[in-house]
Amino acid sequence: GIFGEVQLEALLEQVLTPEQYAKQVETRPRSNQRVDFAIRFPGRGGESGEPVWLPVDAKFPREDYERLLDAHDRADPAAAELAAKALESRIRSESRSIAENYLAPPHTTDFAVLFLPTEGLYAELLRRPGLFERLQREHHVKLAGPTTLLAMLGSLQMGFRTLALEKRSSEVWQVLGAVKTEFGKFGDVLAATKTTLERAAKNIENAEVRSRQMARKLKSVEALPSEAAQLMLGADRLDGDE
């Protein structure tokens, strides 16, 4: 019911990205049957090909489950067994319907997931002898409660990340090659800059030497008498007459 769909959507949103699943998908071509949700896998044609879908349908046989809980509360083993058989029959019927309406390899995976929105319901069905194996063998349907589905989605997400890294590995190497080339150019720029700075430092050093020489000359000029200073500077007269 609606409760199961809401629970299922919340779990998918928690683990997967919006591009990795879709809602109300016609996984079996031209069937006009739409599964609650389907997880998108890359198609055999690569990114340009059609995706492969994993159907995930939520079921919550509330009335059958409540009859079973009521029988447990009344400590009535006969009624509990009768209710459990009815619940099992309902799940087997739903699994057969999922297989007929939603499975169509290679458009889909070769199995679907029937999601049970409460751990209690999942546990009750888990106690039914051989039920899980029979559903997988006859209808290719796997039962999953909230915790089981979370673990499954986590594994799928790790697979998606690994696949994405593999697809982009060539891009990574191209980026590294470009960085290597640019780093070589950067080294050349650094070398040229170093040479320029060394020349500038040498020029500054030469200027400092000349400055010190000029300072010494100026000091000797200060110590000379006025007439001697005029002779050294090439001036005959102080008043500038020719």
C-alpha positions as CSV (number, residue, x, y, z in Angstrom):
1,G,0.0,0.0,0.0
2,I,0.8,3.7,0.3
3,F,2.7,3.1,3.6
4,G,5.1,0.7,1.9
5,E,5.7,3.0,-1.0
6,V,6.5,5.9,1.3
7,Q,8.9,3.7,3.3
8,L,10.6,2.4,0.2
9,E,11.0,5.9,-1.3
10,A,12.6,7.2,1.9
11,L,15.2,4.4,1.9
12,L,16.0,4.9,-1.8
13,E,16.5,8.7,-1.2
14,Q,18.7,7.9,1.8
15,V,21.2,5.8,-0.2
16,L,21.0,6.5,-3.9
17,T,21.1,9.6,-6.1
18,P,18.0,10.7,-8.0
19,E,19.7,9.5,-11.3
20,Q,20.1,6.0,-9.9
21,Y,16.5,5.1,-9.6
22,A,13.1,6.1,-10.9
23,K,9.4,5.9,-9.8
24,Q,6.5,4.2,-11.6
25,V,8.6,2.6,-14.3
26,E,7.3,0.4,-17.1
27,T,10.1,-2.1,-16.9
28,R,8.4,-4.7,-19.1
29,P,8.1,-3.1,-22.6
30,R,4.5,-2.5,-23.8
31,S,3.0,-4.1,-20.7
32,N,1.4,-0.9,-19.4
33,Q,2.3,-2.1,-15.9
34,R,4.4,0.2,-13.7
35,V,6.4,-0.9,-10.8
36,D,6.6,1.3,-7.7
37,F,10.4,1.9,-8.1
38,A,13.2,0.6,-10.3
39,I,16.9,0.9,-9.8
40,R,18.8,2.0,-12.9
41,F,21.8,0.0,-14.1
42,P,24.0,1.0,-17.1
43,G,22.8,-0.7,-20.3
44,R,24.9,-3.0,-22.4
45,G,25.3,-0.2,-25.0
46,G,27.1,2.0,-22.5
47,E,25.9,5.5,-21.6
48,S,24.0,5.9,-24.8
49,G,22.2,2.6,-24.5
50,E,18.9,1.8,-22.7
51,P,19.3,1.2,-18.9
52,V,18.7,-2.2,-17.3
53,W,16.1,-1.9,-14.5
54,L,15.9,-3.7,-11.1
55,P,12.2,-3.7,-10.1
56,V,11.5,-3.0,-6.5
57,D,7.8,-3.2,-5.4
58,A,6.4,-2.5,-2.0
59,K,3.7,-4.8,-0.5
60,F,2.0,-4.5,2.9
61,P,-0.7,-7.1,3.4
62,R,-2.0,-5.3,6.4
63,E,-5.2,-7.3,7.1
64,D,-3.4,-10.7,6.9
65,Y,-0.6,-9.5,9.1
66,E,-3.0,-8.0,11.7
67,R,-4.9,-11.3,11.9
68,L,-1.6,-13.0,12.6
69,L,-0.7,-10.5,15.3
70,D,-4.1,-10.8,16.9
71,A,-3.8,-14.6,17.0
72,H,-0.4,-14.3,18.7
73,D,-1.9,-11.9,21.2
74,R,-4.7,-14.3,22.0
75,A,-2.2,-17.1,22.3
76,D,-4.1,-19.1,19.8
77,P,-1.6,-21.3,17.9
78,A,-4.2,-22.8,15.5
79,A,-5.5,-19.3,14.5
80,A,-1.9,-18.1,14.2
81,E,-0.9,-20.9,11.9
82,L,-4.0,-20.3,9.8
83,A,-3.2,-16.6,9.5
84,A,0.5,-17.3,8.7
85,K,-0.5,-19.6,5.9
86,A,-2.9,-17.0,4.5
87,L,-0.1,-14.4,4.7
88,E,2.3,-16.7,3.0
89,S,-0.2,-17.4,0.2
90,R,-0.7,-13.7,-0.3
91,I,3.0,-13.1,-0.6
92,R,3.4,-15.9,-3.1
93,S,0.6,-14.4,-5.2
94,E,2.2,-11.0,-5.1
95,S,5.6,-12.4,-6.1
96,R,4.0,-14.2,-9.1
97,S,2.4,-11.0,-10.1
98,I,5.7,-9.1,-9.8
99,A,7.5,-11.6,-12.0
100,E,4.8,-11.6,-14.7
101,N,4.4,-7.8,-14.8
102,Y,7.8,-6.4,-14.2
103,L,10.6,-8.9,-15.1
104,A,11.7,-8.9,-18.7
105,P,15.5,-9.6,-19.2
106,P,17.6,-8.1,-20.8
107,H,15.5,-5.0,-20.2
108,T,15.5,-5.8,-16.5
109,T,17.6,-7.8,-14.1
110,D,16.7,-11.5,-13.8
111,F,15.2,-10.9,-10.4
112,A,13.0,-8.4,-8.6
113,V,12.7,-7.2,-5.0
114,L,9.5,-7.4,-2.9
115,F,9.8,-4.8,-0.2
116,L,8.1,-5.4,3.2
117,P,7.9,-2.1,5.1
118,T,8.2,-3.5,8.7
119,E,10.8,-5.7,10.3
120,G,8.0,-7.6,12.1
121,L,6.3,-8.6,8.9
122,Y,9.7,-9.6,7.4
123,A,10.5,-11.7,10.4
124,E,7.1,-13.5,10.3
125,L,7.7,-14.5,6.7
126,L,11.3,-15.4,7.4
127,R,10.0,-18.0,9.8
128,R,8.0,-19.8,7.1
129,P,10.0,-22.9,6.1
130,G,11.4,-22.7,2.6
131,L,9.4,-19.7,1.6
132,F,12.3,-17.4,0.6
133,E,14.0,-20.2,-1.4
134,R,10.7,-21.0,-3.2
135,L,10.0,-17.4,-4.2
136,Q,13.5,-17.0,-5.6
137,R,13.4,-20.4,-7.4
138,E,9.9,-20.1,-8.9
139,H,9.4,-16.4,-9.4
140,H,12.9,-14.9,-9.1
141,V,11.7,-12.6,-6.4
142,K,13.7,-11.7,-3.3
143,L,12.0,-10.5,-0.1
144,A,13.6,-7.6,1.8
145,G,12.7,-5.8,5.0
146,P,14.0,-2.2,5.8
147,T,17.4,-3.3,7.2
148,T,17.9,-5.9,4.4
149,L,17.1,-3.4,1.7
150,L,19.4,-0.8,3.2
151,A,22.3,-3.3,3.1
152,M,21.5,-4.2,-0.5
153,L,21.3,-0.6,-1.5
154,G,24.6,0.1,0.2
155,S,26.3,-2.7,-1.8
156,L,24.8,-1.4,-5.0
157,Q,26.0,2.2,-4.3
158,M,29.6,0.9,-3.8
159,G,29.3,-0.9,-7.1
160,F,28.0,2.3,-8.8
161,R,31.0,4.3,-7.4
162,T,33.5,1.7,-8.6
163,L,31.9,1.7,-12.0
164,A,32.1,5.5,-12.2
165,L,35.8,5.5,-11.2
166,E,36.5,2.9,-13.9
167,K,34.7,5.0,-16.5
168,R,36.5,8.1,-15.6
169,S,40.0,6.5,-15.2
170,S,41.1,7.7,-18.7
171,E,40.0,11.2,-17.8
172,V,42.0,11.1,-14.6
173,W,45.1,10.1,-16.6
174,Q,44.5,12.9,-19.1
175,V,44.3,15.4,-16.3
176,L,47.5,14.1,-14.7
177,G,49.2,14.3,-18.1
178,A,48.1,17.9,-18.5
179,V,49.2,18.8,-15.0
180,K,52.6,17.2,-15.7
181,T,53.0,19.3,-18.9
182,E,51.9,22.5,-17.1
183,F,54.3,21.7,-14.2
184,G,57.2,21.4,-16.7
185,K,56.2,24.8,-18.1
186,F,56.0,26.2,-14.6
187,G,59.5,24.9,-14.0
188,D,60.8,26.8,-17.0
189,V,59.1,30.0,-15.8
190,L,60.7,29.6,-12.4
191,A,64.1,29.1,-14.0
192,A,63.7,32.2,-16.1
193,T,62.5,34.2,-13.1
194,K,65.5,33.0,-11.1
195,T,67.9,34.1,-13.8
196,T,66.2,37.5,-14.0
197,L,66.3,37.9,-10.2
198,E,70.0,36.9,-10.1
199,R,70.8,39.6,-12.8
200,A,68.8,42.2,-10.9
201,A,70.7,41.3,-7.7
202,K,74.0,41.5,-9.6
203,N,73.1,45.0,-10.9
204,I,72.1,46.1,-7.5
205,E,75.4,44.8,-6.1
206,N,77.3,46.7,-8.8
207,A,75.3,49.9,-8.1
208,E,76.1,49.6,-4.4
209,V,79.9,49.3,-5.2
210,R,79.7,52.4,-7.4
211,S,77.7,54.2,-4.7
212,R,80.4,53.4,-2.1
213,Q,83.1,54.6,-4.5
214,M,81.2,57.9,-5.1
215,A,80.7,58.3,-1.3
216,R,84.4,58.0,-0.7
217,K,85.1,60.6,-3.4
218,L,82.6,62.9,-1.8
219,K,84.3,62.6,1.5
220,S,87.7,63.5,0.0
221,V,86.1,66.5,-1.7
222,E,84.8,67.7,1.7
223,A,88.4,67.5,3.1
224,L,89.9,69.6,0.3
225,P,90.4,73.4,0.4
226,S,88.0,75.4,-1.7
227,E,90.6,76.0,-4.5
228,A,91.6,72.4,-4.8
229,A,88.0,71.3,-4.9
230,Q,87.4,73.7,-7.8
231,L,90.3,72.2,-9.7
232,M,89.1,68.6,-9.1
233,L,85.7,69.5,-10.3
234,G,87.0,71.3,-13.4
235,A,85.9,74.8,-12.3
236,D,88.4,77.8,-12.6
237,R,86.3,80.2,-10.6
238,L,83.7,80.1,-7.9
239,D,81.6,82.9,-9.5
240,G,81.4,81.2,-12.8
241,D,83.1,84.0,-14.9
242,E,84.9,82.8,-18.0
